Amino acid sequence: MTILKNDMRYIRNSDDIVLIRQVVREWALMIQFSLVDQTKIVTASSELARNAVEYGGGGVLYLQIVSDGIRKGLKLIFEDKGPGIADIGLALKDGYTTGEGMGLGLGGARRLVNEFNIESSVGQGTKITIIRWK
Amino acid sequence: MEKIPILKMGKYLLVTIQVDMHDRLAMSLQDDLTEKIVLYNARGVLIDISSLEIVDSFIGRMLSNIASMSRILDAETVVVGMRPAVAITMVELGLDMKGVKTALNVDMGMKMLDIFTGKNDEQEKLNDHSEE
Ligand SMILES: Nc1ncnc2c1ncn2[C@@H]1O[C@H](COP(=O)(O)OP(=O)(O)OP(=O)(O)O)[C@@H](O)[C@H]1O
Ligand SMILES: [Mg+2]
């Protein structure tokens, strides 16, 4: 996979979540995602950015436009140095929440993208990588 | 702090969400609406989300909260103008906004509210006559 363009943004508070939605939309437009695909990746990003703020104590988003030779895609890495997720399987379950949400963010974000990967260790932080291909 | 305007239209309240809502703004809308429903004794709330480019779990939860809270205050809520791409995405996200009624646009939403609250109006009319 080659990286054609990359950048990063901080995710510190709820205002940043709005900025993350905007920058992800811009990048989705750069590779001419359809309106539905734009909406899906922006919605997934909003969920993961909010989790980074709410549970991770803030984090960073790395944006990449990638190519696997045949197609282009938008790859997003959400990283925080928060408490980590002890049971990833459980966290992904719809309806599971340790906050006051609906427990939809992680599972929902996974359904909205083509590739989804979580690396997390307790006390170290969480890194979630998503890709949506064009 | 910026606020989302709440307009009074007869016995209904109209909220047009025009900005990309950050979480604090969404929270304050809930509080403001509760206050206004009581203040104006509103029978219905129309929330126009046609400018919203996404509805994520947070905004979805806010809309559900508004609907159940207004129901307790005896007002119906109709969410109008959801974009098709937003609706498609919400389904995949798994958000079903239980108890939130939707309509295509403000006109249709208003008609829906008239139907929901119609029974009470008839009652009011009867009461009006009996007072004459
Ligand atoms: N970055 C993170 N760091 C630590 N824990 C996390 C992180 N992201 C998610 N979690 C844990 O996983 C749970 C599920 O997350 P998910 O986003 O699915 O639901 P939620 O945030 O609780 O509610 P919703 O997203 O519906 O508002 C969270 O309650 C939290 O315990
Ligand atoms: Mg979440």
Tab-separated table of C-alpha atoms and ligand atoms in Angstrom:
chain	number	residue	atom	x	y	z
A	1	MET	CA	0.000	0.000	0.000
A	2	THR	CA	1.466	3.387	-0.959
A	3	ILE	CA	0.711	6.596	0.850
A	4	LEU	CA	-0.104	9.399	-1.589
A	5	LYS	CA	-0.727	12.113	0.968
A	6	ASN	CA	-0.736	12.380	4.725
A	7	ASP	CA	-1.402	14.820	7.537
A	8	MET	CA	-2.467	14.878	11.166
A	9	ARG	CA	-4.888	16.675	13.485
A	10	TYR	CA	-5.298	16.879	17.247
A	11	ILE	CA	-8.521	15.695	18.883
A	12	ARG	CA	-8.747	17.458	22.237
A	13	ASN	CA	-12.361	18.430	22.868
A	14	SER	CA	-15.833	18.529	21.408
A	15	ASP	CA	-14.987	21.486	19.156
A	16	ASP	CA	-12.219	19.402	17.642
A	17	ILE	CA	-14.739	16.672	16.835
A	18	VAL	CA	-16.452	19.180	14.533
A	19	LEU	CA	-13.100	20.044	12.911
A	20	ILE	CA	-12.324	16.343	12.455
A	21	ARG	CA	-15.633	15.869	10.647
A	22	GLN	CA	-14.731	18.786	8.361
A	23	VAL	CA	-11.220	17.643	7.508
A	24	VAL	CA	-12.357	14.073	6.858
A	25	ARG	CA	-15.053	15.408	4.527
A	26	GLU	CA	-12.424	17.467	2.650
A	27	TRP	CA	-10.193	14.452	2.226
A	28	ALA	CA	-13.100	12.247	1.136
A	29	LEU	CA	-13.901	14.852	-1.522
A	30	MET	CA	-10.272	14.880	-2.687
A	31	ILE	CA	-10.652	11.319	-3.896
A	32	GLN	CA	-14.189	11.892	-5.153
A	33	PHE	CA	-16.112	9.706	-2.738
A	34	SER	CA	-19.839	9.547	-3.446
A	35	LEU	CA	-22.067	11.520	-1.101
A	36	VAL	CA	-23.092	8.348	0.730
A	37	ASP	CA	-19.473	7.214	1.127
A	38	GLN	CA	-18.482	10.675	2.392
A	39	THR	CA	-21.306	10.549	4.915
A	40	LYS	CA	-20.267	7.082	6.088
A	41	ILE	CA	-16.593	7.875	6.661
A	42	VAL	CA	-17.402	11.231	8.285
A	43	THR	CA	-19.913	9.579	10.629
A	44	ALA	CA	-17.435	6.832	11.564
A	45	SER	CA	-14.797	9.505	12.225
A	46	SER	CA	-17.168	11.454	14.434
A	47	GLU	CA	-17.722	8.333	16.565
A	48	LEU	CA	-14.033	7.505	16.879
A	49	ALA	CA	-13.027	11.103	17.555
A	50	ARG	CA	-15.633	11.359	20.311
A	51	ASN	CA	-14.407	8.131	21.888
A	52	ALA	CA	-10.852	9.508	21.814
A	53	VAL	CA	-12.061	12.610	23.673
A	54	GLU	CA	-14.435	10.868	26.071
A	55	TYR	CA	-12.432	7.809	26.997
A	56	GLY	CA	-8.915	8.383	25.674
A	57	GLY	CA	-8.430	11.819	27.205
A	58	GLY	CA	-7.830	13.238	23.734
A	59	GLY	CA	-5.791	11.927	20.856
A	60	VAL	CA	-4.528	12.387	17.345
A	61	LEU	CA	-5.907	11.625	13.907
A	62	TYR	CA	-3.543	10.649	11.108
A	63	LEU	CA	-5.066	11.045	7.662
A	64	GLN	CA	-3.718	9.218	4.631
A	65	ILE	CA	-4.763	8.844	1.053
A	66	VAL	CA	-3.543	5.404	0.095
A	67	SER	CA	-3.407	3.299	-3.027
A	68	ASP	CA	-3.101	-0.461	-3.339
A	69	GLY	CA	-2.277	-0.248	-7.031
A	70	ILE	CA	-5.848	-0.698	-8.233
A	71	ARG	CA	-7.831	1.748	-6.175
A	72	LYS	CA	-7.483	4.673	-3.839
A	73	GLY	CA	-8.773	4.861	-0.323
A	74	LEU	CA	-8.950	7.072	2.715
A	75	LYS	CA	-7.097	5.623	5.683
A	76	LEU	CA	-7.627	7.158	9.110
A	77	ILE	CA	-5.757	6.310	12.290
A	78	PHE	CA	-7.218	7.460	15.619
A	79	GLU	CA	-4.691	7.193	18.374
A	80	ASP	CA	-4.858	8.060	22.072
A	81	LYS	CA	-2.750	7.427	25.136
A	82	GLY	CA	-5.721	6.799	27.405
A	83	PRO	CA	-6.589	3.807	29.588
A	84	GLY	CA	-6.966	1.381	26.677
A	85	ILE	CA	-9.709	-1.180	26.152
A	86	ALA	CA	-9.480	-4.357	28.228
A	87	ASP	CA	-11.967	-6.453	26.235
A	88	ILE	CA	-12.111	-5.334	22.617
A	89	GLY	CA	-14.758	-7.904	21.678
A	90	LEU	CA	-17.049	-6.589	24.367
A	91	ALA	CA	-16.399	-2.933	23.484
A	92	LEU	CA	-17.395	-3.664	19.871
A	93	LYS	CA	-20.745	-5.120	20.892
A	94	ASP	CA	-23.712	-2.899	20.113
A	95	GLY	CA	-25.212	-1.653	23.315
A	96	TYR	CA	-22.081	-2.038	25.440
A	97	THR	CA	-21.050	1.208	27.091
A	98	THR	CA	-19.146	2.226	30.184
A	99	GLY	CA	-20.289	5.823	29.671
A	100	GLU	CA	-23.740	7.183	29.070
A	101	GLY	CA	-23.852	6.523	25.362
A	102	MET	CA	-25.776	3.890	23.452
A	103	GLY	CA	-22.729	1.720	22.869
A	104	LEU	CA	-23.038	2.163	19.122
A	105	GLY	CA	-19.904	4.076	18.197
A	106	LEU	CA	-17.326	1.328	17.779
A	107	GLY	CA	-19.570	-1.331	16.260
A	108	GLY	CA	-21.250	1.259	14.057
A	109	ALA	CA	-17.961	2.727	12.845
A	110	ARG	CA	-16.815	-0.773	11.910
A	111	ARG	CA	-19.929	-1.288	9.782
A	112	LEU	CA	-19.415	2.035	7.990
A	113	VAL	CA	-15.937	1.265	6.617
A	114	ASN	CA	-14.242	-1.444	4.577
A	115	GLU	CA	-11.351	-2.154	6.918
A	116	PHE	CA	-11.300	-1.747	10.663
A	117	ASN	CA	-8.580	-2.627	13.131
A	118	ILE	CA	-8.161	-1.968	16.873
A	119	GLU	CA	-4.912	-2.224	18.775
A	120	SER	CA	-5.247	-1.450	22.438
A	121	SER	CA	-3.538	-2.339	25.651
A	122	VAL	CA	-4.594	-1.420	29.145
A	123	GLY	CA	-2.690	1.563	30.471
A	124	GLN	CA	-1.067	2.248	27.086
A	125	GLY	CA	-3.791	3.596	24.863
A	126	THR	CA	-5.824	2.760	21.815
A	127	LYS	CA	-5.137	2.877	18.095
A	128	ILE	CA	-7.973	2.374	15.656
A	129	THR	CA	-7.302	2.202	11.927
A	130	ILE	CA	-10.069	2.421	9.355
A	131	ILE	CA	-10.017	2.441	5.567
A	132	ARG	CA	-12.760	3.177	3.146
A	133	TRP	CA	-11.884	2.338	-0.458
A	134	LYS	CA	-13.140	4.333	-3.393
B	1	MET	CA	-22.330	31.207	23.823
B	2	GLU	CA	-23.995	30.601	20.467
B	3	LYS	CA	-27.431	29.049	20.531
B	4	ILE	CA	-29.759	27.289	18.163
B	5	PRO	CA	-32.791	29.554	17.655
B	6	ILE	CA	-36.198	28.232	18.670
B	7	LEU	CA	-39.119	29.856	16.839
B	8	LYS	CA	-42.676	29.845	18.070
B	9	MET	CA	-45.244	29.071	15.366
B	10	GLY	CA	-48.691	29.042	16.882
B	11	LYS	CA	-48.833	26.130	19.276
B	12	TYR	CA	-45.670	24.577	17.858
B	13	LEU	CA	-41.972	25.263	18.182
B	14	LEU	CA	-39.664	25.155	15.171
B	15	VAL	CA	-35.978	24.437	15.541
B	16	THR	CA	-33.799	24.709	12.470
B	17	ILE	CA	-30.392	23.235	12.994
B	18	GLN	CA	-28.132	25.160	10.689
B	19	VAL	CA	-24.649	24.596	11.946
B	20	ASP	CA	-22.501	21.528	12.313
B	21	MET	CA	-23.472	20.910	15.899
B	22	HIS	CA	-20.837	20.422	18.487
B	23	ASP	CA	-21.760	18.408	21.532
B	24	ARG	CA	-22.239	21.290	23.964
B	25	LEU	CA	-24.587	23.046	21.558
B	26	ALA	CA	-26.652	19.865	21.294
B	27	MET	CA	-26.851	19.609	25.075
B	28	SER	CA	-27.955	23.214	25.477
B	29	LEU	CA	-30.642	22.745	22.821
B	30	GLN	CA	-32.241	20.046	24.970
B	31	ASP	CA	-32.396	22.373	27.953
B	32	ASP	CA	-33.617	25.379	25.964
B	33	LEU	CA	-36.372	23.349	24.339
B	34	THR	CA	-37.670	22.003	27.630
B	35	GLU	CA	-37.859	25.526	28.938
B	36	LYS	CA	-39.678	26.868	25.852
B	37	ILE	CA	-42.169	24.005	25.706
B	38	VAL	CA	-43.242	24.850	29.218
B	39	LEU	CA	-43.083	28.616	28.685
B	40	TYR	CA	-45.315	28.580	25.592
B	41	ASN	CA	-47.289	25.506	26.533
B	42	ALA	CA	-46.296	24.156	23.116
B	43	ARG	CA	-48.132	21.116	21.737
B	44	GLY	CA	-45.525	20.125	19.207
B	45	VAL	CA	-41.871	20.488	18.248
B	46	LEU	CA	-40.539	20.427	14.689
B	47	ILE	CA	-36.826	19.875	14.323
B	48	ASP	CA	-35.538	20.642	10.838
B	49	ILE	CA	-32.275	18.765	10.226
B	50	SER	CA	-32.081	19.345	6.461
B	51	SER	CA	-28.776	21.190	6.897
B	52	LEU	CA	-27.203	18.403	8.932
B	53	GLU	CA	-24.577	16.489	6.975
B	54	ILE	CA	-24.379	13.650	9.465
B	55	VAL	CA	-26.295	12.222	12.396
B	56	ASP	CA	-23.988	10.255	14.653
B	57	SER	CA	-24.831	8.394	17.849
B	58	PHE	CA	-24.542	11.560	19.914
B	59	ILE	CA	-26.915	13.651	17.800
B	60	GLY	CA	-29.229	10.645	17.459
B	61	ARG	CA	-29.355	10.297	21.219
B	62	MET	CA	-30.074	13.994	21.579
B	63	LEU	CA	-33.020	13.767	19.158
B	64	SER	CA	-34.399	10.744	21.032
B	65	ASN	CA	-34.006	12.560	24.338
B	66	ILE	CA	-35.826	15.607	23.033
B	67	ALA	CA	-38.675	13.418	21.776
B	68	SER	CA	-39.157	11.594	25.076
B	69	MET	CA	-38.728	14.696	27.169
B	70	SER	CA	-41.287	16.637	25.128
B	71	ARG	CA	-43.688	13.711	25.323
B	72	ILE	CA	-43.553	13.963	29.097
B	73	LEU	CA	-44.476	17.631	28.707
B	74	ASP	CA	-47.370	16.589	26.454
B	75	ALA	CA	-45.814	17.814	23.196
B	76	GLU	CA	-45.102	15.700	20.104
B	77	THR	CA	-41.778	15.872	18.258
B	78	VAL	CA	-41.302	15.419	14.536
B	79	VAL	CA	-37.838	15.455	12.954
B	80	VAL	CA	-38.013	16.731	9.381
B	81	GLY	CA	-35.776	16.987	6.339
B	82	MET	CA	-33.285	14.220	6.970
B	83	ARG	CA	-31.003	13.851	3.947
B	84	PRO	CA	-31.112	10.469	2.181
B	85	ALA	CA	-27.357	9.892	2.639
B	86	VAL	CA	-27.772	10.571	6.351
B	87	ALA	CA	-30.677	8.128	6.590
B	88	ILE	CA	-28.696	5.379	4.803
B	89	THR	CA	-25.713	5.922	7.087
B	90	MET	CA	-27.826	5.933	10.240
B	91	VAL	CA	-29.237	2.520	9.416
B	92	GLU	CA	-25.748	1.058	8.978
B	93	LEU	CA	-24.550	2.737	12.140
B	94	GLY	CA	-27.384	0.914	13.911
B	95	LEU	CA	-29.128	4.016	15.131
B	96	ASP	CA	-32.869	3.589	15.149
B	97	MET	CA	-33.942	6.662	17.158
B	98	LYS	CA	-36.779	4.859	18.894
B	99	GLY	CA	-39.839	6.979	19.396
B	100	VAL	CA	-38.743	9.737	17.039
B	101	LYS	CA	-41.264	10.546	14.342
B	102	THR	CA	-39.956	11.784	10.993
B	103	ALA	CA	-41.396	13.633	8.025
B	104	LEU	CA	-39.993	14.721	4.652
B	105	ASN	CA	-40.211	18.462	5.194
B	106	VAL	CA	-41.572	21.153	7.488
B	107	ASP	CA	-44.984	21.222	5.746
B	108	MET	CA	-45.497	17.496	6.146
B	109	GLY	CA	-44.201	17.628	9.681
B	110	MET	CA	-46.686	20.343	10.510
B	111	LYS	CA	-49.531	18.281	9.072
B	112	MET	CA	-48.386	15.338	11.153
B	113	LEU	CA	-48.407	17.471	14.288
B	114	ASP	CA	-51.901	18.729	13.430
B	115	ILE	CA	-53.073	15.134	13.264
B	116	PHE	CA	-51.387	14.114	16.512
B	117	THR	CA	-52.684	17.072	18.421
B	118	GLY	CA	-55.999	17.324	16.525
B	119	LYS	CA	-58.033	15.452	19.061
B	120	ASN	CA	-57.159	17.942	21.747
B	121	ASP	CA	-58.079	20.860	19.493
B	122	GLU	CA	-61.529	19.417	18.925
B	123	GLN	CA	-61.874	19.203	22.640
B	124	GLU	CA	-60.754	22.811	23.007
B	125	LYS	CA	-63.265	23.956	20.398
B	126	LEU	CA	-66.039	22.185	22.257
B	127	ASN	CA	-64.963	23.865	25.436
B	128	ASP	CA	-64.871	27.246	23.685
B	129	HIS	CA	-68.441	26.818	22.494
B	130	SER	CA	-69.740	25.773	25.827
B	131	GLU	CA	-68.363	28.947	27.300
B	132	GLU	CA	-70.267	31.120	24.843
C	1	LIG	N1	-10.500	5.247	22.819
C	1	LIG	C1	-10.991	4.518	23.817
C	1	LIG	N2	-10.281	4.336	24.968
C	1	LIG	C2	-10.792	3.596	25.980
C	1	LIG	N3	-11.995	2.988	25.953
C	1	LIG	C3	-12.752	3.120	24.842
C	1	LIG	C4	-12.309	3.890	23.725
C	1	LIG	N4	-13.263	3.844	22.777
C	1	LIG	C5	-14.258	3.102	23.276
C	1	LIG	N5	-13.958	2.652	24.520
C	1	LIG	C6	-14.813	1.774	25.367
C	1	LIG	O1	-15.681	1.041	24.559
C	1	LIG	C7	-17.041	1.278	24.926
C	1	LIG	C8	-17.913	1.242	23.699
C	1	LIG	O2	-17.641	2.329	22.835
C	1	LIG	P1	-18.751	2.834	21.815
C	1	LIG	O3	-18.214	3.991	21.080
C	1	LIG	O4	-19.214	1.648	21.007
C	1	LIG	O5	-19.954	3.242	22.755
C	1	LIG	P2	-20.108	4.529	23.688
C	1	LIG	O6	-19.086	5.547	23.336
C	1	LIG	O7	-20.131	4.055	25.088
C	1	LIG	O8	-21.555	5.059	23.275
C	1	LIG	P3	-21.948	5.829	21.905
C	1	LIG	O9	-20.754	5.766	20.995
C	1	LIG	O10	-23.117	5.071	21.336
C	1	LIG	O11	-22.304	7.207	22.293
C	1	LIG	C9	-17.016	2.620	25.622
C	1	LIG	O12	-18.090	2.771	26.518
C	1	LIG	C10	-15.660	2.567	26.333
C	1	LIG	O13	-15.741	1.830	27.517
C	2	MG	MG	-18.715	6.164	21.378
